[in-house]
Amino acid sequence: MDTDTVRSPAADDSAGRRREQRGWYFYDWACSVYSTSVLTVFLGPYLTTVAEAAADADGFVHPLGVPVRAGSFFAYAVSLSVVVAVLVMPLVGAAADRTGRKKPLLAAAAYTGAAATAGMFFLDGDRYLLGGLLLVVANAAQSVAMMLYNSYLPQIAKPEERDAVSSRGWAFGYAAGALVLVANLVLYTGHDSFGVSEGMAVRICLASAGLWWGAFALIPLRRLRDRRTPAREAALPGFRQLAATVRDMRRHPLTLAFLLAYLVYNDGIQTVISQASVYGSKELGLGQSTLIVAVLLVQVLAVAGALLLGRLARRYGAKRTILGSLVAWTVTLAAGYLLPAGAPVWFFVLAAGIGLVLGGSQALSRSLFSQLVPPGKEAEYFSAYEISDRGLSWLGPLLFGLTYQLTGSYRDAIVSLVGFFVLGFVLLARVPVRRAITDAGNAVPQRI
């Protein structure tokens, strides 16, 4: 027998793991287009316009008989989608861990979200209720799917690989978001030359995100595999399951301490992302085209930032790298406070700073949390992680709004967010990560 052709079991395992990792990256590539093109750029303004077309003389729509100002409908729909996700994620997470059948649940969530997004093509005229329903379904489905997707990380990557694997996943997502956004903006800005109306161009952009999501989700669904686990107790409904997960986390207080730190600084990150365009338009007087270019710049540089911080984590450890990124966030906000009005170049510099730390801080947080999850409870714990990522990021916008209300200055509002990064830094610095990994029952990587 030719011994050169004989593969060891370890080599086969390594090859299979790399194949799964490559497939895993493509789910970020598939679904990030929804976050970028749909939520960040097109849906909010368009759905608001549709709601305004359906509004009465006082500017109100009346879903289920409840008077709602048309300009608030999109925000309320997003909030409702979070409530739905919070109810569903713990239930799905527990079911995934109990049965070991994550892939069918991931497929169901992904294609529910993709179908709802593709259905936004029919959002025209005064169909604001249809738009709200599709948004709630798509956004909740994306949250559930991301929870399941994230929970694969501890199973497809060894502890020492997770920072790099997680960072590559984020990089794939930002690259796809930038690529599709460029194509969408070409169609949107040149809709007359393509022979379509502005509204039709937006609907095509929305629907294309759903088609992209569904098409590329096939790759991870073909490559990822389920791991059978011993039968566990039946999943509990909604908040009861979340409460049970939190009670279980109390047996791992260091994991809970990390989640608290993440909740605080991620709230700051999410608020900067959502309010940067408001700051640019209202305080700095920048036009829509400038803001769209800035969004593209963030997407492109977030790819490089995720890969760069992943490399730094291999050398200095994930915890130190995240702490460094929080310092960078603080400096970026301070610089934003000093930006002169009517100067798009400096706003692009600010966007570049955000992009370089955005992807890496989020990717490394995900990989570090994966080290703190007890084996066999990946989906259940990542449901709590996803809820803290998406469902509890309301303090930052509230502080931003209250600061503006009290001071009348968006500059004061944006700099008020520094507290989230400072407090998050302090809380994370106090977490003994090596002991936390050991207490969770996992092997400690060389660099952490």
PDB file of C-alpha atoms in Angstrom, residues 230-373:
ATOM      1  CA  PRO A 230     -28.018  12.939  24.556  1.00  0.00           C
ATOM      2  CA  ALA A 231     -31.696  13.652  25.086  1.00  0.00           C
ATOM      3  CA  ARG A 232     -32.351  16.515  27.455  1.00  0.00           C
ATOM      4  CA  GLU A 233     -35.461  17.794  29.158  1.00  0.00           C
ATOM      5  CA  ALA A 234     -38.195  19.350  27.051  1.00  0.00           C
ATOM      6  CA  ALA A 235     -37.776  22.970  26.088  1.00  0.00           C
ATOM      7  CA  LEU A 236     -39.718  25.536  28.078  1.00  0.00           C
ATOM      8  CA  PRO A 237     -41.836  28.270  26.547  1.00  0.00           C
ATOM      9  CA  GLY A 238     -40.381  31.705  25.705  1.00  0.00           C
ATOM     10  CA  PHE A 239     -39.377  33.750  28.745  1.00  0.00           C
ATOM     11  CA  ARG A 240     -39.464  30.673  31.021  1.00  0.00           C
ATOM     12  CA  GLN A 241     -36.706  29.118  28.909  1.00  0.00           C
ATOM     13  CA  LEU A 242     -34.730  32.370  28.954  1.00  0.00           C
ATOM     14  CA  ALA A 243     -35.116  32.522  32.736  1.00  0.00           C
ATOM     15  CA  ALA A 244     -33.948  28.901  32.998  1.00  0.00           C
ATOM     16  CA  THR A 245     -30.894  29.735  30.856  1.00  0.00           C
ATOM     17  CA  VAL A 246     -30.039  32.716  33.042  1.00  0.00           C
ATOM     18  CA  ARG A 247     -30.432  30.561  36.176  1.00  0.00           C
ATOM     19  CA  ASP A 248     -28.040  28.034  34.621  1.00  0.00           C
ATOM     20  CA  MET A 249     -25.627  30.871  33.857  1.00  0.00           C
ATOM     21  CA  ARG A 250     -25.596  31.725  37.560  1.00  0.00           C
ATOM     22  CA  ARG A 251     -23.686  28.479  38.001  1.00  0.00           C
ATOM     23  CA  HIS A 252     -21.117  30.062  35.671  1.00  0.00           C
ATOM     24  CA  PRO A 253     -20.915  33.606  37.086  1.00  0.00           C
ATOM     25  CA  LEU A 254     -17.836  34.521  35.059  1.00  0.00           C
ATOM     26  CA  THR A 255     -19.700  33.724  31.826  1.00  0.00           C
ATOM     27  CA  LEU A 256     -22.511  35.938  33.062  1.00  0.00           C
ATOM     28  CA  ALA A 257     -19.990  38.676  33.936  1.00  0.00           C
ATOM     29  CA  PHE A 258     -18.627  38.629  30.387  1.00  0.00           C
ATOM     30  CA  LEU A 259     -22.168  38.782  28.969  1.00  0.00           C
ATOM     31  CA  LEU A 260     -22.889  41.845  31.126  1.00  0.00           C
ATOM     32  CA  ALA A 261     -19.750  43.594  29.884  1.00  0.00           C
ATOM     33  CA  TYR A 262     -20.675  42.738  26.293  1.00  0.00           C
ATOM     34  CA  LEU A 263     -24.224  44.001  26.813  1.00  0.00           C
ATOM     35  CA  VAL A 264     -22.885  47.381  27.957  1.00  0.00           C
ATOM     36  CA  TYR A 265     -20.268  48.083  25.292  1.00  0.00           C
ATOM     37  CA  ASN A 266     -22.326  46.502  22.501  1.00  0.00           C
ATOM     38  CA  ASP A 267     -25.173  48.873  23.396  1.00  0.00           C
ATOM     39  CA  GLY A 268     -22.760  51.704  22.667  1.00  0.00           C
ATOM     40  CA  ILE A 269     -21.668  50.118  19.391  1.00  0.00           C
ATOM     41  CA  GLN A 270     -25.238  49.582  18.179  1.00  0.00           C
ATOM     42  CA  THR A 271     -26.219  53.143  19.111  1.00  0.00           C
ATOM     43  CA  VAL A 272     -23.291  54.633  17.209  1.00  0.00           C
ATOM     44  CA  ILE A 273     -24.261  52.574  14.155  1.00  0.00           C
ATOM     45  CA  SER A 274     -27.921  53.628  14.290  1.00  0.00           C
ATOM     46  CA  GLN A 275     -27.367  57.298  15.161  1.00  0.00           C
ATOM     47  CA  ALA A 276     -24.289  58.178  13.085  1.00  0.00           C
ATOM     48  CA  SER A 277     -26.413  59.087  10.047  1.00  0.00           C
ATOM     49  CA  VAL A 278     -28.661  61.296  12.189  1.00  0.00           C
ATOM     50  CA  TYR A 279     -25.571  63.023  13.582  1.00  0.00           C
ATOM     51  CA  GLY A 280     -24.162  63.475  10.091  1.00  0.00           C
ATOM     52  CA  SER A 281     -27.335  64.898   8.582  1.00  0.00           C
ATOM     53  CA  LYS A 282     -28.695  66.995  11.462  1.00  0.00           C
ATOM     54  CA  GLU A 283     -25.546  68.222  13.213  1.00  0.00           C
ATOM     55  CA  LEU A 284     -23.017  68.248  10.381  1.00  0.00           C
ATOM     56  CA  GLY A 285     -25.422  69.179   7.563  1.00  0.00           C
ATOM     57  CA  LEU A 286     -24.294  66.402   5.222  1.00  0.00           C
ATOM     58  CA  GLY A 287     -26.372  65.182   2.269  1.00  0.00           C
ATOM     59  CA  GLN A 288     -27.838  61.729   1.669  1.00  0.00           C
ATOM     60  CA  SER A 289     -25.230  60.827  -0.939  1.00  0.00           C
ATOM     61  CA  THR A 290     -22.438  61.595   1.519  1.00  0.00           C
ATOM     62  CA  LEU A 291     -24.049  59.414   4.163  1.00  0.00           C
ATOM     63  CA  ILE A 292     -24.485  56.507   1.736  1.00  0.00           C
ATOM     64  CA  VAL A 293     -20.831  56.700   0.704  1.00  0.00           C
ATOM     65  CA  ALA A 294     -19.920  56.706   4.397  1.00  0.00           C
ATOM     66  CA  VAL A 295     -21.981  53.520   4.940  1.00  0.00           C
ATOM     67  CA  LEU A 296     -20.107  51.879   2.064  1.00  0.00           C
ATOM     68  CA  LEU A 297     -16.790  52.983   3.531  1.00  0.00           C
ATOM     69  CA  VAL A 298     -17.717  51.430   6.871  1.00  0.00           C
ATOM     70  CA  GLN A 299     -18.630  48.158   5.145  1.00  0.00           C
ATOM     71  CA  VAL A 300     -15.390  47.948   3.168  1.00  0.00           C
ATOM     72  CA  LEU A 301     -13.090  48.865   6.045  1.00  0.00           C
ATOM     73  CA  ALA A 302     -14.955  46.573   8.436  1.00  0.00           C
ATOM     74  CA  VAL A 303     -13.676  43.662   6.333  1.00  0.00           C
ATOM     75  CA  ALA A 304     -10.081  44.765   6.816  1.00  0.00           C
ATOM     76  CA  GLY A 305     -10.739  45.637  10.457  1.00  0.00           C
ATOM     77  CA  ALA A 306     -12.192  42.230  11.268  1.00  0.00           C
ATOM     78  CA  LEU A 307      -9.214  40.453   9.715  1.00  0.00           C
ATOM     79  CA  LEU A 308      -6.697  42.837  11.317  1.00  0.00           C
ATOM     80  CA  LEU A 309      -8.126  42.459  14.817  1.00  0.00           C
ATOM     81  CA  GLY A 310      -8.299  38.704  14.276  1.00  0.00           C
ATOM     82  CA  ARG A 311      -4.542  38.730  13.615  1.00  0.00           C
ATOM     83  CA  LEU A 312      -3.910  40.899  16.664  1.00  0.00           C
ATOM     84  CA  ALA A 313      -5.949  38.466  18.783  1.00  0.00           C
ATOM     85  CA  ARG A 314      -3.708  35.583  17.695  1.00  0.00           C
ATOM     86  CA  ARG A 315      -0.727  37.541  18.998  1.00  0.00           C
ATOM     87  CA  TYR A 316      -2.109  39.350  22.048  1.00  0.00           C
ATOM     88  CA  GLY A 317      -5.261  37.395  22.889  1.00  0.00           C
ATOM     89  CA  ALA A 318      -8.925  38.169  22.272  1.00  0.00           C
ATOM     90  CA  LYS A 319      -9.548  39.912  25.587  1.00  0.00           C
ATOM     91  CA  ARG A 320      -6.674  42.381  25.204  1.00  0.00           C
ATOM     92  CA  THR A 321      -7.637  43.068  21.587  1.00  0.00           C
ATOM     93  CA  ILE A 322     -11.266  43.768  22.500  1.00  0.00           C
ATOM     94  CA  LEU A 323     -10.117  46.086  25.284  1.00  0.00           C
ATOM     95  CA  GLY A 324      -7.928  47.901  22.749  1.00  0.00           C
ATOM     96  CA  SER A 325     -10.893  48.231  20.385  1.00  0.00           C
ATOM     97  CA  LEU A 326     -12.970  49.817  23.170  1.00  0.00           C
ATOM     98  CA  VAL A 327     -10.232  52.422  23.639  1.00  0.00           C
ATOM     99  CA  ALA A 328     -10.366  53.034  19.876  1.00  0.00           C
ATOM    100  CA  TRP A 329     -14.175  53.443  20.035  1.00  0.00           C
ATOM    101  CA  THR A 330     -13.762  56.048  22.795  1.00  0.00           C
ATOM    102  CA  VAL A 331     -11.197  58.012  20.772  1.00  0.00           C
ATOM    103  CA  THR A 332     -13.435  57.825  17.691  1.00  0.00           C
ATOM    104  CA  LEU A 333     -16.406  59.278  19.580  1.00  0.00           C
ATOM    105  CA  ALA A 334     -14.263  62.055  21.019  1.00  0.00           C
ATOM    106  CA  ALA A 335     -13.089  62.870  17.496  1.00  0.00           C
ATOM    107  CA  GLY A 336     -16.707  62.831  16.294  1.00  0.00           C
ATOM    108  CA  TYR A 337     -17.601  65.446  18.904  1.00  0.00           C
ATOM    109  CA  LEU A 338     -14.983  67.783  17.392  1.00  0.00           C
ATOM    110  CA  LEU A 339     -15.922  67.272  13.714  1.00  0.00           C
ATOM    111  CA  PRO A 340     -16.589  70.548  11.864  1.00  0.00           C
ATOM    112  CA  ALA A 341     -19.980  70.937  10.167  1.00  0.00           C
ATOM    113  CA  GLY A 342     -20.183  70.766   6.378  1.00  0.00           C
ATOM    114  CA  ALA A 343     -16.896  68.851   6.035  1.00  0.00           C
ATOM    115  CA  PRO A 344     -17.616  65.448   4.440  1.00  0.00           C
ATOM    116  CA  VAL A 345     -13.923  64.491   4.302  1.00  0.00           C
ATOM    117  CA  TRP A 346     -13.665  64.478   8.087  1.00  0.00           C
ATOM    118  CA  PHE A 347     -16.915  62.535   8.332  1.00  0.00           C
ATOM    119  CA  PHE A 348     -15.382  59.920   6.027  1.00  0.00           C
ATOM    120  CA  VAL A 349     -12.361  59.777   8.359  1.00  0.00           C
ATOM    121  CA  LEU A 350     -14.772  59.141  11.253  1.00  0.00           C
ATOM    122  CA  ALA A 351     -16.531  56.431   9.219  1.00  0.00           C
ATOM    123  CA  ALA A 352     -13.146  54.841   8.509  1.00  0.00           C
ATOM    124  CA  GLY A 353     -12.377  54.733  12.218  1.00  0.00           C
ATOM    125  CA  ILE A 354     -15.740  53.117  12.956  1.00  0.00           C
ATOM    126  CA  GLY A 355     -15.265  50.565  10.184  1.00  0.00           C
ATOM    127  CA  LEU A 356     -11.821  49.491  11.374  1.00  0.00           C
ATOM    128  CA  VAL A 357     -12.991  48.644  14.906  1.00  0.00           C
ATOM    129  CA  LEU A 358     -16.601  47.613  14.180  1.00  0.00           C
ATOM    130  CA  GLY A 359     -16.158  44.170  12.654  1.00  0.00           C
ATOM    131  CA  GLY A 360     -13.241  43.128  14.841  1.00  0.00           C
ATOM    132  CA  SER A 361     -14.798  44.059  18.176  1.00  0.00           C
ATOM    133  CA  GLN A 362     -17.971  42.165  17.332  1.00  0.00           C
ATOM    134  CA  ALA A 363     -16.197  39.138  15.830  1.00  0.00           C
ATOM    135  CA  LEU A 364     -13.836  38.710  18.778  1.00  0.00           C
ATOM    136  CA  SER A 365     -16.658  39.143  21.275  1.00  0.00           C
ATOM    137  CA  ARG A 366     -18.481  36.270  19.594  1.00  0.00           C
ATOM    138  CA  SER A 367     -15.441  33.997  19.588  1.00  0.00           C
ATOM    139  CA  LEU A 368     -14.523  34.831  23.183  1.00  0.00           C
ATOM    140  CA  PHE A 369     -18.060  34.106  24.374  1.00  0.00           C
ATOM    141  CA  SER A 370     -17.932  30.750  22.579  1.00  0.00           C
ATOM    142  CA  GLN A 371     -15.060  29.783  24.901  1.00  0.00           C
ATOM    143  CA  LEU A 372     -17.269  30.452  27.945  1.00  0.00           C
ATOM    144  CA  VAL A 373     -20.232  28.256  26.905  1.00  0.00           C
TER     145      VAL A 373
END
